[in-house]
């Protein structure tokens, strides 16, 4: 390490560097064996451990050979041959009686006196004679073996550098190991060494000249060097220092892992005084302009240009440019490749320069840097960094300008890094003291903070801020208050407070000044409509948005109105509103659409319910891409839920489950219980239809959790949870619970509380529950209601549910030819509606009916296509359903899974083997068998075997 840094460190431990130590040892052995000069050049960055390596090598490799160490110093560059004088007269102790004596000392003094003070007046012959004399003296000292270490040669005087070059050209005829230690970047006269030979092997004979370039230590070696430091803190220190052991020793001892800049993580963290004193040697004696630019660079911190240095250091730009290049030649700063900027050679050096600068000058320099960065249009992060520093100054002199900088920077980066924008706005809000003159400014900053925190998903903080500041907004024709109220209503809606959201919006909409533009009215009306839909009471009579400006706010209101119309069954109105909204959204660029994620969600859901799955996927995927890029958790959850429903209706069960699971994670993160209920319900439905051995129980558990979160069946999420539990209950073998939940959610036998465009689907569910309970007459009533609702709706997919329900009823009654007609129609309608899962189930029923009718070819084709679609959807229900016979009421009462277990048990397989085959526990198998015994009317396994055999004989 740097000589001073080595002395500043207290730990004598040495780690790593074994190959380098071995190379020095081989060079020393070669010098003794060959009786001639060998040279080792040890080079590397400051603090990398060059001096420490050489000292360790002397202790380990050459304990019996005389050695001498000469060290250069920056303030002794004017003393001729100083490093050699230091080595032979004032340097380290020498071993085995190094015979320099009085004659050698006096001769070095004479050699120094013999060199003229100015090389320009020295003759080459005289200089050569002086070098030859010094060479002979070194040969005398090395006749019995000598290791001569010349350290910190980057500070060497010209005479010493010339002598070293002479020794390299005319080697000493004695067993001398000459070790040259220096920083290559700081050498005024480069050493005549080339780069190391990449083909040199560790066991090869050492060449007369060897160059050892020290690299940073690895993390494992650093851990050995600092065994008592916490691993996380050690990793942060390693990242800051790059594995440089000298700078690692110089870092402060406080925690460093909680910040992007670990050096400045803890307030007041400082380098040790000894480390700063050592590093100060690098810039001690600089001229005033260079020193001012160096200190200015330490204040700027990030890569800086000369024009910024000039502003901060208060020097002309031309002088700042010259000073930058002089500092670069001294290796205090380095040019950043590919730019016209400079940066400190290491963060620890920058920190040392900053700590060595007068605190008052640092504060004024920060203010000048902030002004310059604003004028230069610097990136937001650069400006905000200086604003944060100035706000930490107690006198508050720069508070107003810093608040302006932080607010502008936050708005510029809110899309890319909202967390950083939130931190800056919170800091700005704290800096604005609550005085009478700052009320409006605090209100504006609070509004910006509320909007960004809400978009980032911190709904509780956003709501608290909005509740505080909305009363401070006066009614204004510019729509500022309407904008704030719309934000407040949206947050309340996302938190499930639908009545509050609607009341807030209605009150503000009624009080809007006459001259207010349409944007505020659009947003408030859209919030009224969205809250009504989610509360289960879609609002009619919202303001007509078919005229006015073409923008995202108008499209959002159109989307909400179209979704409400679909819910109420006004499909013509819904299509007109939807088309108008789609034309606006599709014409807007992404930067305008990303502020309206709810608009895309409403458009996607409306398109889904109108069976336009491709358009729904397009709009929802666009919204997901935009909100993910903008880190908007507030819109992400709704879009994920909508996209999950599109995947579910399209039969992509794995995709639906994955999206619903992600939506649940986001809902928990933002604290929205109703959205979490939606996510659990959607996951439960898809899981139930997947039909794996453990899926029945999991689907019921998920749906029960959803109902526990949203028990109010008057709301959309409460009804969604109830219908998910109804589906899961039916598929797990509980048709009574299914029918009860559907009627409770629907409110009456007409299911008037349920969405009218989906009623055929729910009547089909009631029909299936009635068939499973053995109530064929009730099943027929539900199927007829499904047919009547489908006639009113006029959607292909919903008509498919009605045809499927009626076909299943006819199949249960044994009217096979009539059943075939309805099931074939259902298959075609589901294909038109894009419902692959329901089409595969209809094909399975069609195959069973065709087999019962003796249509072997048609049955095989339907079976093959059903299984293909089932594999694409990822469901096991189709395979299980194909194994069921078209039989009596007792068979219909069994679920698909129960019939599968009954068939396995009838073959004599034990419960343990059945459980192993289905990946369920033997206890679960026994529970299934208990329910099978009850439904089949048998009391034992032998009775079950006979019952299944009788059904098989009937099938044959």
Short mmCIF file of C-alpha atoms in Angstrom, two decimals, residues 565-941:
data_model
loop_
_atom_site.label_atom_id
_atom_site.label_comp_id
_atom_site.label_asym_id
_atom_site.label_seq_id
_atom_site.Cartn_x
_atom_site.Cartn_y
_atom_site.Cartn_z
CA UNK A 565 -73.73 -0.57 -20.02
CA UNK A 566 -72.36 -4.10 -20.44
CA UNK A 567 -73.17 -4.85 -16.82
CA UNK A 568 -76.78 -3.77 -17.35
CA UNK A 569 -77.12 -5.61 -20.66
CA UNK A 570 -77.36 -2.52 -22.89
CA UNK A 571 -75.00 -4.02 -25.42
CA UNK A 572 -75.69 -1.63 -28.26
CA UNK A 573 -74.92 1.35 -26.06
CA UNK A 574 -71.87 -0.45 -24.72
CA UNK A 575 -70.53 -1.09 -28.22
CA UNK A 576 -70.99 2.54 -29.27
CA UNK A 577 -69.29 3.91 -26.17
CA UNK A 578 -66.54 1.30 -26.42
CA UNK A 579 -65.78 2.09 -30.05
CA UNK A 580 -65.58 5.82 -29.29
CA UNK A 581 -63.20 5.20 -26.39
CA UNK A 582 -61.04 2.79 -28.40
CA UNK A 583 -60.64 5.32 -31.21
CA UNK A 584 -59.29 7.87 -28.75
CA UNK A 585 -56.97 5.49 -26.88
CA UNK A 586 -55.53 3.93 -30.01
CA UNK A 587 -54.72 7.38 -31.39
CA UNK A 588 -52.88 8.54 -28.25
CA UNK A 589 -49.14 8.02 -27.73
CA UNK A 590 -47.95 5.96 -24.80
CA UNK A 591 -46.88 9.01 -22.79
CA UNK A 592 -50.51 10.17 -22.73
CA UNK A 593 -52.06 6.75 -22.14
CA UNK A 594 -49.82 5.73 -19.22
CA UNK A 595 -51.56 8.26 -16.97
CA UNK A 596 -54.89 6.45 -17.50
CA UNK A 597 -54.40 2.78 -16.52
CA UNK A 598 -57.99 2.53 -15.30
CA UNK A 599 -59.20 3.48 -18.78
CA UNK A 600 -57.33 0.54 -20.32
CA UNK A 601 -58.64 -1.79 -17.61
CA UNK A 602 -62.25 -0.74 -18.27
CA UNK A 603 -61.80 -1.06 -22.04
CA UNK A 604 -60.27 -4.52 -21.65
CA UNK A 605 -63.05 -5.79 -19.38
CA UNK A 606 -65.76 -4.41 -21.65
CA UNK A 607 -64.14 -6.08 -24.66
CA UNK A 608 -63.89 -9.33 -22.70
CA UNK A 609 -67.58 -9.28 -21.81
CA UNK A 610 -68.44 -8.45 -25.43
CA UNK A 611 -66.30 -11.46 -26.39
CA UNK A 612 -63.61 -9.45 -28.17
CA UNK A 613 -60.74 -11.28 -26.50
CA UNK A 614 -58.06 -10.18 -28.97
CA UNK A 615 -58.85 -6.49 -28.44
CA UNK A 616 -59.02 -7.01 -24.68
CA UNK A 617 -55.60 -8.67 -24.68
CA UNK A 618 -54.13 -5.86 -26.78
CA UNK A 619 -55.33 -3.06 -24.53
CA UNK A 620 -54.55 -4.82 -21.26
CA UNK A 621 -51.07 -5.84 -22.41
CA UNK A 622 -50.39 -2.27 -23.49
CA UNK A 623 -51.46 -1.05 -20.09
CA UNK A 624 -49.33 -3.61 -18.28
CA UNK A 625 -46.24 -2.64 -20.26
CA UNK A 626 -46.79 1.05 -19.52
CA UNK A 627 -47.47 0.73 -15.79
CA UNK A 628 -44.57 -1.67 -15.29
CA UNK A 629 -42.23 0.79 -16.99
CA UNK A 630 -43.62 3.64 -14.88
CA UNK A 631 -43.56 1.54 -11.64
CA UNK A 632 -47.25 2.24 -11.01
CA UNK A 633 -48.56 -0.32 -8.54
CA UNK A 634 -51.88 1.51 -8.33
CA UNK A 635 -52.73 0.62 -11.92
CA UNK A 636 -50.79 -2.64 -12.10
CA UNK A 637 -53.12 -4.63 -9.85
CA UNK A 638 -56.28 -3.79 -11.80
CA UNK A 639 -54.63 -4.54 -15.14
CA UNK A 640 -53.31 -7.87 -13.85
CA UNK A 641 -56.78 -8.81 -12.68
CA UNK A 642 -58.30 -7.91 -16.05
CA UNK A 643 -55.63 -9.81 -17.94
CA UNK A 644 -56.13 -12.82 -15.66
CA UNK A 645 -59.82 -12.88 -16.53
CA UNK A 646 -59.07 -12.74 -20.24
CA UNK A 647 -56.70 -15.70 -19.84
CA UNK A 648 -59.27 -17.60 -17.76
CA UNK A 649 -62.11 -17.13 -20.22
CA UNK A 650 -59.74 -18.10 -23.03
CA UNK A 651 -58.82 -21.32 -21.22
CA UNK A 652 -55.19 -20.42 -20.40
CA UNK A 653 -55.38 -21.64 -16.81
CA UNK A 654 -51.69 -21.49 -15.91
CA UNK A 655 -51.45 -17.92 -17.21
CA UNK A 656 -54.60 -16.95 -15.35
CA UNK A 657 -53.30 -18.39 -12.09
CA UNK A 658 -49.92 -16.70 -12.47
CA UNK A 659 -51.45 -13.30 -13.19
CA UNK A 660 -53.93 -13.60 -10.33
CA UNK A 661 -51.14 -14.59 -7.96
CA UNK A 662 -49.09 -11.56 -8.98
CA UNK A 663 -52.16 -9.36 -8.59
CA UNK A 664 -52.58 -10.68 -5.06
CA UNK A 665 -48.98 -9.79 -4.24
CA UNK A 666 -49.48 -6.25 -5.54
CA UNK A 667 -52.82 -5.90 -3.71
CA UNK A 668 -51.18 -6.83 -0.42
CA UNK A 669 -48.38 -4.38 -1.13
CA UNK A 670 -50.70 -1.45 -1.72
CA UNK A 671 -53.08 -2.40 1.08
CA UNK A 672 -56.26 -2.95 -0.97
CA UNK A 673 -58.41 -5.68 0.58
CA UNK A 674 -61.04 -5.66 -2.17
CA UNK A 675 -58.46 -6.07 -4.92
CA UNK A 676 -56.91 -8.90 -2.92
CA UNK A 677 -60.33 -10.56 -2.75
CA UNK A 678 -60.63 -10.29 -6.54
CA UNK A 679 -57.19 -11.84 -6.96
CA UNK A 680 -57.92 -14.78 -4.64
CA UNK A 681 -61.27 -15.40 -6.30
CA UNK A 682 -59.81 -15.41 -9.81
CA UNK A 683 -57.02 -17.74 -8.72
CA UNK A 684 -59.58 -20.04 -7.06
CA UNK A 685 -61.69 -20.33 -10.23
CA UNK A 686 -58.73 -21.16 -12.45
CA UNK A 687 -57.33 -23.60 -9.89
CA UNK A 688 -60.67 -25.38 -9.57
CA UNK A 689 -60.91 -25.92 -13.32
CA UNK A 690 -57.30 -27.09 -13.50
CA UNK A 691 -58.50 -30.14 -11.61
CA UNK A 692 -55.30 -31.54 -10.15
CA UNK A 693 -55.42 -33.95 -7.20
CA UNK A 694 -54.88 -31.17 -4.66
CA UNK A 695 -56.61 -28.41 -6.60
CA UNK A 696 -60.11 -28.99 -5.22
CA UNK A 697 -59.11 -28.26 -1.63
CA UNK A 698 -56.86 -25.38 -2.62
CA UNK A 699 -59.54 -23.76 -4.76
CA UNK A 700 -62.07 -23.94 -1.93
CA UNK A 701 -59.55 -22.48 0.52
CA UNK A 702 -58.69 -19.60 -1.80
CA UNK A 703 -62.34 -18.81 -2.46
CA UNK A 704 -63.20 -18.92 1.24
CA UNK A 705 -60.33 -16.49 1.90
CA UNK A 706 -61.69 -14.20 -0.78
CA UNK A 707 -65.15 -14.27 0.80
CA UNK A 708 -63.67 -13.67 4.23
CA UNK A 709 -62.04 -10.50 2.95
CA UNK A 710 -65.11 -9.24 1.04
CA UNK A 711 -68.23 -10.74 2.62
CA UNK A 712 -70.63 -8.07 1.31
CA UNK A 713 -72.49 -9.73 -1.56
CA UNK A 714 -73.83 -6.37 -2.69
CA UNK A 715 -70.37 -5.41 -4.02
CA UNK A 716 -68.77 -6.68 -7.18
CA UNK A 717 -65.84 -8.25 -5.35
CA UNK A 718 -68.14 -9.91 -2.80
CA UNK A 719 -70.24 -11.48 -5.56
CA UNK A 720 -67.10 -12.50 -7.45
CA UNK A 721 -65.77 -14.26 -4.36
CA UNK A 722 -69.12 -16.01 -3.81
CA UNK A 723 -69.27 -17.25 -7.40
CA UNK A 724 -65.68 -18.48 -7.20
CA UNK A 725 -66.54 -20.44 -4.07
CA UNK A 726 -69.66 -21.76 -5.77
CA UNK A 727 -67.59 -23.05 -8.70
CA UNK A 728 -64.99 -24.59 -6.40
CA UNK A 729 -67.67 -26.18 -4.23
CA UNK A 730 -69.41 -27.79 -7.21
CA UNK A 731 -66.19 -29.20 -8.65
CA UNK A 732 -65.17 -30.53 -5.24
CA UNK A 733 -68.50 -32.37 -4.82
CA UNK A 734 -70.72 -29.96 -2.87
CA UNK A 735 -73.58 -28.96 -5.22
CA UNK A 736 -75.82 -27.76 -2.40
CA UNK A 737 -73.32 -25.12 -1.30
CA UNK A 738 -72.85 -24.13 -4.91
CA UNK A 739 -76.55 -23.52 -5.49
CA UNK A 740 -76.94 -21.67 -2.20
CA UNK A 741 -74.02 -19.30 -2.98
CA UNK A 742 -75.26 -18.54 -6.50
CA UNK A 743 -78.75 -17.68 -5.27
CA UNK A 744 -77.31 -15.57 -2.44
CA UNK A 745 -75.07 -13.63 -4.79
CA UNK A 746 -77.83 -13.28 -7.38
CA UNK A 747 -80.32 -11.99 -4.85
CA UNK A 748 -83.27 -14.01 -6.24
CA UNK A 749 -84.12 -16.80 -8.66
CA UNK A 750 -83.68 -14.42 -11.59
CA UNK A 751 -80.11 -13.61 -10.43
CA UNK A 752 -80.94 -9.94 -10.88
CA UNK A 753 -77.89 -8.75 -8.93
CA UNK A 754 -75.48 -10.57 -11.23
CA UNK A 755 -74.13 -9.10 -14.43
CA UNK A 756 -76.76 -9.63 -17.09
CA UNK A 757 -74.27 -10.54 -19.84
CA UNK A 758 -72.93 -13.41 -17.69
CA UNK A 759 -76.21 -14.81 -16.39
CA UNK A 760 -76.34 -17.71 -18.89
CA UNK A 761 -72.98 -18.85 -17.47
CA UNK A 762 -74.30 -18.73 -13.88
CA UNK A 763 -77.52 -20.53 -14.82
CA UNK A 764 -75.35 -23.22 -16.42
CA UNK A 765 -73.54 -23.52 -13.08
CA UNK A 766 -76.88 -23.92 -11.27
CA UNK A 767 -77.90 -26.52 -13.83
CA UNK A 768 -74.70 -28.51 -13.21
CA UNK A 769 -75.27 -28.29 -9.43
CA UNK A 770 -78.81 -29.60 -9.84
CA UNK A 771 -77.63 -32.50 -12.00
CA UNK A 772 -74.93 -33.33 -9.44
CA UNK A 773 -77.62 -33.37 -6.75
CA UNK A 774 -79.79 -35.63 -8.88
CA UNK A 775 -82.51 -32.99 -9.40
CA UNK A 776 -83.03 -33.28 -13.13
CA UNK A 777 -86.25 -31.25 -13.14
CA UNK A 778 -84.57 -28.32 -11.41
CA UNK A 779 -81.64 -28.66 -13.79
CA UNK A 780 -84.01 -28.34 -16.74
CA UNK A 781 -85.54 -25.17 -15.26
CA UNK A 782 -82.10 -23.63 -14.89
CA UNK A 783 -81.18 -24.65 -18.45
CA UNK A 784 -84.33 -23.02 -19.83
CA UNK A 785 -83.54 -19.82 -17.92
CA UNK A 786 -80.06 -19.91 -19.41
CA UNK A 787 -81.55 -20.21 -22.89
CA UNK A 788 -83.88 -17.26 -22.26
CA UNK A 789 -81.07 -15.04 -20.96
CA UNK A 790 -78.83 -16.05 -23.85
CA UNK A 791 -81.54 -15.00 -26.31
CA UNK A 792 -81.59 -11.54 -24.73
CA UNK A 793 -77.80 -11.16 -24.57
CA UNK A 794 -77.01 -12.38 -28.08
CA UNK A 795 -73.39 -13.34 -27.36
CA UNK A 796 -72.01 -16.55 -28.85
CA UNK A 797 -70.16 -17.70 -25.75
CA UNK A 798 -73.10 -17.13 -23.44
CA UNK A 799 -75.35 -18.95 -25.88
CA UNK A 800 -72.84 -21.79 -25.71
CA UNK A 801 -73.33 -22.05 -21.93
CA UNK A 802 -77.10 -22.32 -22.43
CA UNK A 803 -76.81 -24.97 -25.16
CA UNK A 804 -74.31 -26.93 -23.06
CA UNK A 805 -76.58 -26.82 -20.01
CA UNK A 806 -79.58 -28.05 -21.96
CA UNK A 807 -77.52 -30.74 -23.66
CA UNK A 808 -76.33 -32.06 -20.27
CA UNK A 809 -79.95 -32.19 -19.05
CA UNK A 810 -81.03 -34.17 -22.09
CA UNK A 811 -78.01 -36.46 -21.68
CA UNK A 812 -78.99 -37.13 -18.06
CA UNK A 813 -82.54 -37.93 -19.16
CA UNK A 814 -81.25 -40.36 -21.77
CA UNK A 815 -82.44 -38.31 -24.76
CA UNK A 816 -79.20 -38.87 -26.61
CA UNK A 817 -80.09 -37.64 -30.15
CA UNK A 818 -81.49 -34.37 -28.86
CA UNK A 819 -78.52 -33.96 -26.53
CA UNK A 820 -76.13 -34.39 -29.45
CA UNK A 821 -77.68 -31.46 -31.28
CA UNK A 822 -77.36 -29.08 -28.34
CA UNK A 823 -73.82 -30.21 -27.47
CA UNK A 824 -72.66 -29.79 -31.08
CA UNK A 825 -74.12 -26.28 -31.07
CA UNK A 826 -72.34 -25.53 -27.78
CA UNK A 827 -69.00 -26.65 -29.25
CA UNK A 828 -69.40 -24.31 -32.22
CA UNK A 829 -70.55 -21.40 -30.07
CA UNK A 830 -67.68 -21.76 -27.61
CA UNK A 831 -65.28 -21.75 -30.54
CA UNK A 832 -66.84 -18.51 -31.81
CA UNK A 833 -66.58 -17.01 -28.33
CA UNK A 834 -62.91 -17.98 -27.95
CA UNK A 835 -63.58 -20.15 -24.88
CA UNK A 836 -61.19 -23.06 -25.29
CA UNK A 837 -61.74 -24.61 -21.85
CA UNK A 838 -65.51 -24.67 -22.15
CA UNK A 839 -65.21 -25.98 -25.69
CA UNK A 840 -63.05 -28.87 -24.50
CA UNK A 841 -65.61 -29.73 -21.80
CA UNK A 842 -68.43 -29.56 -24.33
CA UNK A 843 -66.44 -31.84 -26.64
CA UNK A 844 -66.00 -34.31 -23.76
CA UNK A 845 -69.77 -34.40 -23.20
CA UNK A 846 -70.30 -34.70 -26.94
CA UNK A 847 -67.93 -37.68 -27.07
CA UNK A 848 -69.79 -39.41 -24.23
CA UNK A 849 -73.12 -38.77 -25.95
CA UNK A 850 -71.81 -40.03 -29.30
CA UNK A 851 -70.52 -43.21 -27.62
CA UNK A 852 -73.93 -43.73 -26.03
CA UNK A 853 -75.53 -43.29 -29.48
CA UNK A 854 -73.12 -45.78 -31.03
CA UNK A 855 -71.41 -43.14 -33.22
CA UNK A 856 -67.92 -44.50 -32.74
CA UNK A 857 -66.17 -42.29 -35.30
CA UNK A 858 -67.77 -39.07 -34.11
CA UNK A 859 -67.04 -40.04 -30.51
CA UNK A 860 -63.36 -40.69 -31.28
CA UNK A 861 -62.98 -37.38 -33.10
CA UNK A 862 -64.64 -35.45 -30.30
CA UNK A 863 -62.56 -37.28 -27.67
CA UNK A 864 -59.28 -36.59 -29.50
CA UNK A 865 -60.05 -32.89 -29.97
CA UNK A 866 -61.23 -32.55 -26.37
CA UNK A 867 -57.98 -34.01 -25.05
CA UNK A 868 -55.91 -31.76 -27.34
CA UNK A 869 -57.68 -28.67 -26.07
CA UNK A 870 -57.41 -29.93 -22.48
CA UNK A 871 -53.64 -30.24 -22.78
CA UNK A 872 -53.45 -26.71 -24.21
CA UNK A 873 -55.60 -25.36 -21.38
CA UNK A 874 -53.74 -27.34 -18.71
CA UNK A 875 -56.79 -29.05 -17.20
CA UNK A 876 -57.33 -32.61 -15.99
CA UNK A 877 -61.12 -32.19 -15.83
CA UNK A 878 -61.66 -33.25 -19.43
CA UNK A 879 -59.85 -36.57 -19.06
CA UNK A 880 -61.75 -37.32 -15.87
CA UNK A 881 -65.06 -36.39 -17.48
CA UNK A 882 -64.40 -38.64 -20.47
CA UNK A 883 -64.01 -41.58 -18.09
CA UNK A 884 -67.51 -41.10 -16.64
CA UNK A 885 -70.32 -43.28 -17.97
CA UNK A 886 -73.61 -41.86 -19.11
CA UNK A 887 -75.47 -43.46 -16.27
CA UNK A 888 -77.96 -43.15 -13.47
CA UNK A 889 -78.50 -40.34 -11.02
CA UNK A 890 -75.95 -41.79 -8.57
CA UNK A 891 -73.17 -41.42 -11.13
CA UNK A 892 -74.10 -37.81 -11.82
CA UNK A 893 -73.83 -37.09 -8.11
CA UNK A 894 -70.14 -38.04 -8.13
CA UNK A 895 -67.56 -35.45 -9.08
CA UNK A 896 -65.07 -36.26 -11.80
CA UNK A 897 -62.36 -36.90 -9.20
CA UNK A 898 -64.64 -39.08 -7.08
CA UNK A 899 -65.55 -41.23 -10.07
CA UNK A 900 -61.84 -41.66 -10.85
CA UNK A 901 -61.13 -42.79 -7.28
CA UNK A 902 -64.15 -45.11 -7.32
CA UNK A 903 -62.84 -46.80 -10.48
CA UNK A 904 -59.38 -47.22 -8.91
CA UNK A 905 -60.80 -48.57 -5.64
CA UNK A 906 -62.95 -51.04 -7.59
CA UNK A 907 -59.78 -52.61 -9.01
CA UNK A 908 -58.64 -53.53 -5.49
CA UNK A 909 -55.94 -50.89 -5.14
CA UNK A 910 -55.32 -49.77 -1.54
CA UNK A 911 -55.87 -46.23 -0.36
CA UNK A 912 -52.12 -45.77 0.04
CA UNK A 913 -51.44 -46.72 -3.59
CA UNK A 914 -54.31 -44.53 -4.82
CA UNK A 915 -52.88 -41.62 -2.84
CA UNK A 916 -49.42 -42.25 -4.26
CA UNK A 917 -50.79 -42.33 -7.80
CA UNK A 918 -52.83 -39.11 -7.34
CA UNK A 919 -50.24 -37.37 -5.13
CA UNK A 920 -52.63 -37.05 -2.21
CA UNK A 921 -52.57 -38.50 1.30
CA UNK A 922 -54.27 -41.83 2.18
CA UNK A 923 -56.48 -39.93 4.62
CA UNK A 924 -57.74 -37.74 1.76
CA UNK A 925 -58.47 -40.88 -0.27
CA UNK A 926 -60.49 -42.30 2.63
CA UNK A 927 -62.46 -39.04 2.88
CA UNK A 928 -63.27 -39.27 -0.85
CA UNK A 929 -64.34 -42.91 -0.45
CA UNK A 930 -66.65 -42.01 2.43
CA UNK A 931 -68.47 -39.49 0.24
CA UNK A 932 -68.56 -42.00 -2.65
CA UNK A 933 -70.15 -44.67 -0.41
CA UNK A 934 -72.84 -42.21 0.64
CA UNK A 935 -73.66 -41.08 -2.89
CA UNK A 936 -73.57 -44.60 -4.37
CA UNK A 937 -75.67 -46.04 -1.54
CA UNK A 938 -73.10 -48.71 -0.55
CA UNK A 939 -71.49 -49.48 2.79
CA UNK A 940 -68.13 -51.05 1.94
CA UNK A 941 -65.50 -51.55 -0.71
#
